Coordinates of C-alpha atoms and ligand atoms in Angstrom, one line a residue:
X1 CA 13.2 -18.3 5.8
X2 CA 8.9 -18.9 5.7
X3 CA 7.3 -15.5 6.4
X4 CA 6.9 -15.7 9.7
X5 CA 10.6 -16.1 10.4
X6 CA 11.4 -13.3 8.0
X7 CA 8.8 -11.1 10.5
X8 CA 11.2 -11.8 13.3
X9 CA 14.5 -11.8 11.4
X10 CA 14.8 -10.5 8.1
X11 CA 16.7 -7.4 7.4
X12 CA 18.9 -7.5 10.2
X13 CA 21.3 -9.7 11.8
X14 CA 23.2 -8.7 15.1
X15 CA 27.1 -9.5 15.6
X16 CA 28.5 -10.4 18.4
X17 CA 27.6 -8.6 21.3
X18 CA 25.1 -6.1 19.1
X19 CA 22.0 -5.0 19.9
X20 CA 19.1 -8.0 19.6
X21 CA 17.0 -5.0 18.9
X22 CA 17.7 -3.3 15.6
X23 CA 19.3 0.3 16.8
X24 CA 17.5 3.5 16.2
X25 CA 20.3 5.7 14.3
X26 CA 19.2 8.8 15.5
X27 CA 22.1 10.6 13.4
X28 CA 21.4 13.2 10.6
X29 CA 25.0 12.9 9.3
X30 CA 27.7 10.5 9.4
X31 CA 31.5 10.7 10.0
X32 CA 34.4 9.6 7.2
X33 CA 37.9 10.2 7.5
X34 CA 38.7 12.1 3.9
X35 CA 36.8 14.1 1.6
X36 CA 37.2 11.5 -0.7
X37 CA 35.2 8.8 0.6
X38 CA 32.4 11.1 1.0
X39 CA 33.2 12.1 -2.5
X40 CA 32.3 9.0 -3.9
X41 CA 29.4 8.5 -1.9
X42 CA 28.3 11.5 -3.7
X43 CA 29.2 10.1 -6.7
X44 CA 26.8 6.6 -6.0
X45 CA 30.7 4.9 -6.4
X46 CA 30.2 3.8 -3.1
X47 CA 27.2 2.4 -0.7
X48 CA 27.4 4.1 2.2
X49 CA 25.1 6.7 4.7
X50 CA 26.1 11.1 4.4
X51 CA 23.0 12.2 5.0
X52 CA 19.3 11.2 6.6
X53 CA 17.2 13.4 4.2
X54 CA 18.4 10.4 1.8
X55 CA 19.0 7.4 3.6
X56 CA 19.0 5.9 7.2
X57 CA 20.8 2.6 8.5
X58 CA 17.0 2.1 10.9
X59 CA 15.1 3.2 8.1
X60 CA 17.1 0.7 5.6
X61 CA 17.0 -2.4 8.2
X62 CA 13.5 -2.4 8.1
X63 CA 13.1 -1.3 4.8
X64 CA 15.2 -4.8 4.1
X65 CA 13.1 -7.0 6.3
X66 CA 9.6 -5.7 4.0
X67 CA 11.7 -6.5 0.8
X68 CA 12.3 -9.7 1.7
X69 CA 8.3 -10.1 2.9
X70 CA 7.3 -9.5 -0.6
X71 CA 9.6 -11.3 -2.3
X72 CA 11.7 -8.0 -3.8
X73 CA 15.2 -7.2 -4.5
X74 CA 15.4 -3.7 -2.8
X75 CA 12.9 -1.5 -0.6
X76 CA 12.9 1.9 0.8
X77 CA 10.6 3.2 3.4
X78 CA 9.0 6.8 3.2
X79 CA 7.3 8.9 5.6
X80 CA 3.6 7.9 4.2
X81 CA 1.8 5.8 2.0
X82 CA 1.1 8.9 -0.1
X83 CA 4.7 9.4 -0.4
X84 CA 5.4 5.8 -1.6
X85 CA 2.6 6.3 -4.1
X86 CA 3.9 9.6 -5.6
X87 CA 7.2 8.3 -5.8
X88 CA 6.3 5.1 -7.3
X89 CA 5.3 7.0 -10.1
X90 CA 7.3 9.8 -10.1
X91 CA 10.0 7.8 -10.6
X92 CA 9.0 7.1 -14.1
X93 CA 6.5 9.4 -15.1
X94 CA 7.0 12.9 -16.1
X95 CA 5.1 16.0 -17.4
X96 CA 3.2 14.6 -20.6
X97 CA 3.3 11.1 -19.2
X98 CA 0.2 8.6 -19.0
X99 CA -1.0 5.9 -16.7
X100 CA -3.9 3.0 -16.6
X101 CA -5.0 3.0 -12.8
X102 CA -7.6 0.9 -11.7
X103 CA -11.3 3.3 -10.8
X104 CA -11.4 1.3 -7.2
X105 CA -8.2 3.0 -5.3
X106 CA -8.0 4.9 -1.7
X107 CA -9.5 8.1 -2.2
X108 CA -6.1 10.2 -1.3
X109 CA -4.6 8.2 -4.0
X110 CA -7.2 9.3 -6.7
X111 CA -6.9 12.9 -5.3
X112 CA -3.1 12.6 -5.1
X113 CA -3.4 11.1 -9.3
X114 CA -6.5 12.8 -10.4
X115 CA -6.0 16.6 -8.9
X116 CA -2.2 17.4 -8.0
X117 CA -0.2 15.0 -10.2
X118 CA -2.5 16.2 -13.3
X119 CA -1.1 19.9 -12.8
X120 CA 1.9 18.4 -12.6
X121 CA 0.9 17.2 -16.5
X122 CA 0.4 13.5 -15.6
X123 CA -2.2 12.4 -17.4
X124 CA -4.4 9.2 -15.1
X125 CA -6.9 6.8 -17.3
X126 CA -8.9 5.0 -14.7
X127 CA -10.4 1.9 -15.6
X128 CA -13.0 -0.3 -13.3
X129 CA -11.1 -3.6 -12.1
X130 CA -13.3 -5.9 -13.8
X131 CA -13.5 -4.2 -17.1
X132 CA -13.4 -5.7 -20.2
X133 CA -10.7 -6.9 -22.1
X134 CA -11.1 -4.5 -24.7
X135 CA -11.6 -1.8 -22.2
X136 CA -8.3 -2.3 -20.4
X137 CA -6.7 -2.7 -24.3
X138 CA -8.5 0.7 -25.3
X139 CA -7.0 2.3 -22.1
X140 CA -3.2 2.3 -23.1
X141 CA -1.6 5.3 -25.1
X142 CA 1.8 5.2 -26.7
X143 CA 3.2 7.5 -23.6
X144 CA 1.6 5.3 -20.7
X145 CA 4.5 4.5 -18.3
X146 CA 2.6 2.2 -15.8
X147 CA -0.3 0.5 -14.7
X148 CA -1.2 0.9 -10.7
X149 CA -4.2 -0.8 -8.3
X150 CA -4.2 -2.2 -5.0
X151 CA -4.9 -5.6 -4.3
X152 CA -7.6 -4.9 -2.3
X153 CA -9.2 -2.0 -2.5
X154 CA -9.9 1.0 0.1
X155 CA -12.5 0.7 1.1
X156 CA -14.4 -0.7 -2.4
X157 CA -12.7 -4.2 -1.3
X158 CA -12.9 -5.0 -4.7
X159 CA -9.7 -8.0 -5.7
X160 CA -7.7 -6.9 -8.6
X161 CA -6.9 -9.8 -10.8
X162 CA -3.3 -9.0 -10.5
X163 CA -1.7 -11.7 -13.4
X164 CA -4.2 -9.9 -16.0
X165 CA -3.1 -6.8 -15.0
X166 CA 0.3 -7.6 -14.8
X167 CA -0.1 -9.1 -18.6
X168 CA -1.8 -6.6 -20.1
X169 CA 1.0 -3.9 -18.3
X170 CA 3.8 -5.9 -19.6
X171 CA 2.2 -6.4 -23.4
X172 CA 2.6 -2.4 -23.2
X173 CA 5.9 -2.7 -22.1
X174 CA 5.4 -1.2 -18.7
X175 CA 5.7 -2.3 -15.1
X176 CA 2.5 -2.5 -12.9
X177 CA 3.0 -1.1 -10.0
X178 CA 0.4 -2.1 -7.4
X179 CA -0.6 -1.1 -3.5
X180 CA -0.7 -4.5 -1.3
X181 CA -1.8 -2.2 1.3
X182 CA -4.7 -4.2 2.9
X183 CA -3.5 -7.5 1.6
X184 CA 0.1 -7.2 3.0
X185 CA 2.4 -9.6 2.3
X186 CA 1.5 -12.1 4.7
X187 CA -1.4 -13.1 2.8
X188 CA -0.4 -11.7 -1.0
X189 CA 3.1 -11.6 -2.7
X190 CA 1.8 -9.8 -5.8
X191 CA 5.3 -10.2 -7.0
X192 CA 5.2 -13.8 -7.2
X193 CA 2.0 -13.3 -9.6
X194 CA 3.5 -11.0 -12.1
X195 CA 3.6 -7.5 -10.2
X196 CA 6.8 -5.3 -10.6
X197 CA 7.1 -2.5 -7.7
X198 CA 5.0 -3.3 -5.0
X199 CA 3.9 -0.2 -2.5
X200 CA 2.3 0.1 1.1
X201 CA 1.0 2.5 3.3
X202 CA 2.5 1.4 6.3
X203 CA 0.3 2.8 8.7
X204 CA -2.2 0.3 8.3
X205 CA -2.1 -3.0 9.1
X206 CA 1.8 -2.8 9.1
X207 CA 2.7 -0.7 12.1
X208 CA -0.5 -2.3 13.2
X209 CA -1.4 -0.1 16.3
X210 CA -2.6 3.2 15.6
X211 CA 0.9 4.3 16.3
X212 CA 2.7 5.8 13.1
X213 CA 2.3 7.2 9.6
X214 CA 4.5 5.6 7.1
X215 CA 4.8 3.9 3.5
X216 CA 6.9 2.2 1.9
X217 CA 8.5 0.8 -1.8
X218 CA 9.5 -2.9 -3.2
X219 CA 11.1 -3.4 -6.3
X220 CA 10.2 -7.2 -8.1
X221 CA 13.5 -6.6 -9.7
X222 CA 12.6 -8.2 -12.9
X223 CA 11.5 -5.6 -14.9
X224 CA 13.7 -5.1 -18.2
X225 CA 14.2 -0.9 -18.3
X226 CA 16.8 -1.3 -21.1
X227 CA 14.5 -3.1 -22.8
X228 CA 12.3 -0.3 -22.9
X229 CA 14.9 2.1 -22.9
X230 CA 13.1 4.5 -25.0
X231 CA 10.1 4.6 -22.6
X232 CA 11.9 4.7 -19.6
X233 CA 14.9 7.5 -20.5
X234 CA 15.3 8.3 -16.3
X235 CA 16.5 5.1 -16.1
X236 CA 18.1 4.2 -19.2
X237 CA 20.1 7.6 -20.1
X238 CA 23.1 9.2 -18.0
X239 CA 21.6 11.1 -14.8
X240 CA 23.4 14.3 -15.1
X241 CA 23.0 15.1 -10.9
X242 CA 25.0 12.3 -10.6
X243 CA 28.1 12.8 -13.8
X244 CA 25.9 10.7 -15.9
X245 CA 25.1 7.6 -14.1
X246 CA 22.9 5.8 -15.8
X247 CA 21.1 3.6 -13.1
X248 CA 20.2 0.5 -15.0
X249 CA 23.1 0.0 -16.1
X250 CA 25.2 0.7 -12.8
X251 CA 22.7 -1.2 -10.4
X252 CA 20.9 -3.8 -12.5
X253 CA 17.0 -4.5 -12.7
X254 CA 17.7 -5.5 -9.0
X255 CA 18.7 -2.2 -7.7
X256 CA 17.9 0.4 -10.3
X257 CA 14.4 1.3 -9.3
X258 CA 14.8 2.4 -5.3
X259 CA 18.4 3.5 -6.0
X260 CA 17.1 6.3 -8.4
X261 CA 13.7 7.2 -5.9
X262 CA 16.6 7.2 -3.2
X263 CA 19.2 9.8 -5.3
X264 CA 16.5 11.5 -6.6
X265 CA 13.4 11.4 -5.4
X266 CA 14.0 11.5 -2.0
X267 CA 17.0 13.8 -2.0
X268 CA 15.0 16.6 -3.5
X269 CA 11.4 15.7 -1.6
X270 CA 13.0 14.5 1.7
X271 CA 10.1 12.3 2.4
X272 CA 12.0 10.5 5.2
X273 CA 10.0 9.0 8.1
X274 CA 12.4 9.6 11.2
X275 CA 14.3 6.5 12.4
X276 CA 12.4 6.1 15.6
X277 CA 9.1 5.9 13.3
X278 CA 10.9 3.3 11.3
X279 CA 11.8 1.4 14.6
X280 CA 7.8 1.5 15.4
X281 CA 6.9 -0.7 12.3
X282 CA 9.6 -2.9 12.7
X283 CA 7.8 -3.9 16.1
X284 CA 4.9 -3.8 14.2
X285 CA 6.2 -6.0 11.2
X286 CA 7.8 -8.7 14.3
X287 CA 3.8 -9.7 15.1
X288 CA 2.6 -9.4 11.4
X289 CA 1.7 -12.6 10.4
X290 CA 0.4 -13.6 14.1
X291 CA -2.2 -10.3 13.6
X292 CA -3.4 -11.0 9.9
X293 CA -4.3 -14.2 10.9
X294 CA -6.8 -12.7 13.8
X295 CA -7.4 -9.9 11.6
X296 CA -9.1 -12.5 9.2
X297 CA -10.5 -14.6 11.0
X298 CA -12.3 -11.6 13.2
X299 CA -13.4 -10.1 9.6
X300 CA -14.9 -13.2 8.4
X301 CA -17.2 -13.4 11.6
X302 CA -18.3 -10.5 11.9
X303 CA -19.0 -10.4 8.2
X304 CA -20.9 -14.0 8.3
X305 CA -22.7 -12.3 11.6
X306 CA -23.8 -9.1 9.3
X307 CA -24.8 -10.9 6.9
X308 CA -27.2 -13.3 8.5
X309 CA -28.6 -10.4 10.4
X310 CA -32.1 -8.9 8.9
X311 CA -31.2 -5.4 9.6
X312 CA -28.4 -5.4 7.3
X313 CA -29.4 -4.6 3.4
X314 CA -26.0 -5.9 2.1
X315 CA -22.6 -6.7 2.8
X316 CA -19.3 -6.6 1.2
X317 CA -16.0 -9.1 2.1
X318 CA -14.2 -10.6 -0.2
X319 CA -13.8 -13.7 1.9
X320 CA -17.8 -14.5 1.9
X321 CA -18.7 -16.4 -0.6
X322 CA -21.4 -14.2 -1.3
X323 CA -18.7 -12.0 -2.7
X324 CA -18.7 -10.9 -6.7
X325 CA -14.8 -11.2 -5.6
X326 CA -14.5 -14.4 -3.9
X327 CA -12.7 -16.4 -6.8
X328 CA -10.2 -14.1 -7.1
X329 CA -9.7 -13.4 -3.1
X330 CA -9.2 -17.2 -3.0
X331 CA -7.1 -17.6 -5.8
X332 CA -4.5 -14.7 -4.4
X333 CA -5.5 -15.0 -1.3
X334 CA -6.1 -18.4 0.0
X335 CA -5.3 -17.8 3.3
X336 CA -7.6 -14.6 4.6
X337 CA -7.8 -11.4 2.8
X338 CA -8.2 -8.6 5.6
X339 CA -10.4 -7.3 8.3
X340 CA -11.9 -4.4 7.0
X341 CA -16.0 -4.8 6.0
X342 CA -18.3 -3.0 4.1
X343 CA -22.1 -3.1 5.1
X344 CA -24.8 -1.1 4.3
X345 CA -28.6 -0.9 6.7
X346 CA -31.7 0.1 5.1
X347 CA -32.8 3.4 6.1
X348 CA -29.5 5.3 4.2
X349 CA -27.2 7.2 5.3
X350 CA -29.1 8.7 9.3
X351 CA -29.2 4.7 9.8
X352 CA -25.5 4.0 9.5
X353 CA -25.0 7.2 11.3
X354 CA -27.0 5.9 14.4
X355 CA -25.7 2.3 14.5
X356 CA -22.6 3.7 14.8
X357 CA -23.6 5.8 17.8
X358 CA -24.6 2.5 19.7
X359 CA -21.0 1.2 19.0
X360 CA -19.0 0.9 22.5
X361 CA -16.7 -1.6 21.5
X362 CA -15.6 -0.3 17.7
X363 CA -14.7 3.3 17.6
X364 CA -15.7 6.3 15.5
X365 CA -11.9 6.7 13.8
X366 CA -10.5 7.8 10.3
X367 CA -8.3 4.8 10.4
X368 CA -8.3 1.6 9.3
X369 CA -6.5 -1.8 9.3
X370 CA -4.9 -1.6 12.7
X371 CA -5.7 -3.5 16.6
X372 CA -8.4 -1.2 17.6
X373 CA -11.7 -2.3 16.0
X374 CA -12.9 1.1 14.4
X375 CA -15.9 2.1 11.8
X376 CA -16.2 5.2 9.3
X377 CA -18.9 6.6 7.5
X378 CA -17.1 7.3 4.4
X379 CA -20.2 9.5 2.9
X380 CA -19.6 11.4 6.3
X381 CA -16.4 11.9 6.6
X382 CA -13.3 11.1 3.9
X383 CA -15.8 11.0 1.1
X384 CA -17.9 14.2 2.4
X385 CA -17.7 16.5 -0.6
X386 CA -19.7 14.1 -2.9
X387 CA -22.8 13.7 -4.2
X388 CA -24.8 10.4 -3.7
X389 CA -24.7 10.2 -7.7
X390 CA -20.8 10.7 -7.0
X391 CA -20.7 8.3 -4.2
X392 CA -22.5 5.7 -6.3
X393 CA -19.6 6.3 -9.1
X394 CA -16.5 5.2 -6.8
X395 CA -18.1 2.2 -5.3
X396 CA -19.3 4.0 -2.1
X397 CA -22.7 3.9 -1.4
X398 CA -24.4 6.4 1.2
X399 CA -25.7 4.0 3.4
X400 CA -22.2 2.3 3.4
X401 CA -20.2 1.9 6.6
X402 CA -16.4 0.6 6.6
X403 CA -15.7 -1.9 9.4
X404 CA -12.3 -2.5 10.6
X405 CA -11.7 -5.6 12.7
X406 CA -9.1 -5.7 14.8
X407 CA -8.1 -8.6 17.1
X408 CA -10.1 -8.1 20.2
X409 CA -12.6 -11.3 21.3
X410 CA -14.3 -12.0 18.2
X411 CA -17.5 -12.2 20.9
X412 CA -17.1 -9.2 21.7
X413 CA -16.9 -7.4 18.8
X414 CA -20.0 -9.7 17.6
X415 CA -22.4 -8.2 20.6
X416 CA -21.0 -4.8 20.3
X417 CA -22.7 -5.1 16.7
X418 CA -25.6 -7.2 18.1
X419 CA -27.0 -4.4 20.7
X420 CA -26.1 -1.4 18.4
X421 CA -28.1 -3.3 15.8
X422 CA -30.8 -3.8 18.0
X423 CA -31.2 -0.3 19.2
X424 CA -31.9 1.2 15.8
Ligands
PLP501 C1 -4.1 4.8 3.8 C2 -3.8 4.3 2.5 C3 -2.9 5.1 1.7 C4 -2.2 6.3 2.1 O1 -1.4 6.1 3.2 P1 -0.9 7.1 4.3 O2 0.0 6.4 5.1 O3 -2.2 7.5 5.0 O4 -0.3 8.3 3.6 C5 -2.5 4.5 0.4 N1 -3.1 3.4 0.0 C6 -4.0 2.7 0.7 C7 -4.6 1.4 0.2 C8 -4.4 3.1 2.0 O5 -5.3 2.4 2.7

């Protein structure tokens, strides 16, 4: 199936006289008729649902139908992006661990790697996307586990080149793990290019309408752990929680990855979204590749409108060709990138403050990605406790406001910016 089928259909398939809808399993147990079947379920002998703080048949469905968007061989859904991210990780890192990230991520991500998974004695090297080749080199230690970035970057929009990454990941003999986020999978299968476990915030673009928090984890499936076998010892040696399974072995490149996050992780975190969340982006996920289309096409208007306009001191999309990141947009991303903006008035900060007063049609939201055209002043708001020196650092300047297109009129959303322009 193309990707637009697999919107509609992947990840379930109804029997005869099931539901056309995929059901909403709102069950925190389920039933079995000896102690032994459980038993083995227990015992990862046997596939099969005990318990929702692990695993959900809605949560799996849809997890299933996002695996088989991106190209993977198994998926799991959590409750947030966050939680995909830590988990991502988590599953291969511990306590005097190392990773490369790339300098340009969401800033709950850098908080989530810099501040709380550093006490946890994770140690983050963060290196700018388009870094040198010696930098990226210098940037690997003999206990770095993984390299991480995001496709596209919140809300720096900077492309990662994901084959070098991927190269220079797999040279160390380690997976890169990377968040396709703002991308999705519509318009990048970072898989296909070389990436190993793919991760999303769901809440974006995904669920696509404001409506639920949620993330999610693909595996590529083709990363060797028993080659690596000393790096990766989670994987590679017996799990004693489980009478020493060891979980490349029993499930294969294929499966190993989410089944562990799934035993583990998720049984001792619980970071479950609830089924009827999961039902949510599966709507969400059925008009996908109809949105990103209008998504990009919206983006690229308004951006081509900003930038001709002489109010505006700069602006930042990767699909302009005025972009330092337009090669690599269209090489990974030939068909649209996204509909989130950056732009930047003269006059600082109090400008970008008062345009976005005059807004009627975009709205004042700490969202992103999503219908409903919004805007944030990240030096305002998410990015508040820095200094302008700081701001400059992470690729977020003070003047800089983050525009979200969604899919209303493009028109509209052209003279919404026209008159609030005009009034400051
Ligand atoms: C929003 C976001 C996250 C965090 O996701 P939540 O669902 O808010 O927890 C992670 N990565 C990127 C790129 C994001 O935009």
């Amino acid at each position: 199936m193309r990707k637009d089928t697999q919107c509609i259909h992947a990840g379930y398939t109804p029997g005869n006289g099931e539901p056309r809808m995929i059901p909403i399993i709102e069950s925190t147990t389920f039933k079995y008729e000896s102690s032994a079947a459980m038993g083995d379920l227990f015992d990862l002998k046997a596939a099969g649902y005990f318990y929702s703080r692990l695993q959900n048949p809605t949560c799996d469905m849809v997890a299933a139908k996002l695996a088989a968007l991106e190209g993977g061989t198994a998926g799991m859904l959590t409750s947030s992006g966050q939680a995909a991210n830590f988990f991502a990780i988590f599953n291969i890192a511990n306590a005097g661990d190392h990773i490369v990230s790339s300098s340009t991520i969401y800033g709950g991500t850098f908080n989530l790697f810099q501040v709380t998974m550093k006490k946890m004695g994770i140690d983050f090297t963060f290196v700018d996307p388009n870094c040198s080749d010696e930098e990226l080199e210098a940037a690997f230690r003999p206990n770095t586990k993984a390299v991480f970035g995001e496709t596209i970057a919140n809300p720096a929009l900077t492309v990662i080149d994901i084959e070098r990454f991927a190269n220079a990941a797999h040279a160390h003999g380690v997976p890169f793990i990377i968040d396709n986020t703002f991308a999705t999978p519509i318009n990048c299968r970072p898989i296909e290019w070389g990436a190993d476990i793919v991760t999303h915030s769901t809440t974006k673009y995904i669920d696509g309408h404001d409506s639920s928090v949620g993330g999610a984890i693909i595996d590529g499936g083709k990363f060797d752990w028993m080659a690596h076998k000393d790096k990766f010892p989670g994987l590679t040696t017996p799990d004693d929680s489980y009478h020493g399974i060891v979980y490349a072995e029993q499930f294969g490149n294929e499966g190993a990855f989410i089944t562990k996050a799934t035993a583990q992780l998720m049984r001792d975190f619980g970071s479950i979204p609830s089924p009827f969340s999961a039902y949510i982006i599966n709507l969400g996920i059925e008009s996908l590749s109809v949105r990103m289309k209008r998504h990009c096409e919206n983006g690229l208007k308004v951006a081509q409108f900003l930038e001709a306009h002489d109010k505006v001191k700069w602006v930042n999309y990767p699909g302009l060709k005025s972009s330092p990141d337009y090669e690599l947009a269209q090489k990974y991303m030939p068909n649209g990138t996204c509909g989130v903006i950056a732009f930047g008035l003269d006059g600082g900060r109090q400008k970008a403050e008062e345009v976005m007063g005059h807004l009627k049609v975009a709205m004042i939201a700490t969202h992103v990605a999503d219908a409903h055209t919004c805007v944030l002043h990240p030096a305002s708001s998410t990015h508040r406790q820095l200094s302008d020196d700081e701001l400059k650092a992470c690729g977020v300047l003070p003047e800089m406001i983050r525009y979200s297109a969604g899919i209303e009129d493009p028109d509209d959303l052209i003279e919404d910016l026209a008159q609030a322009l005009d009034q400051v």
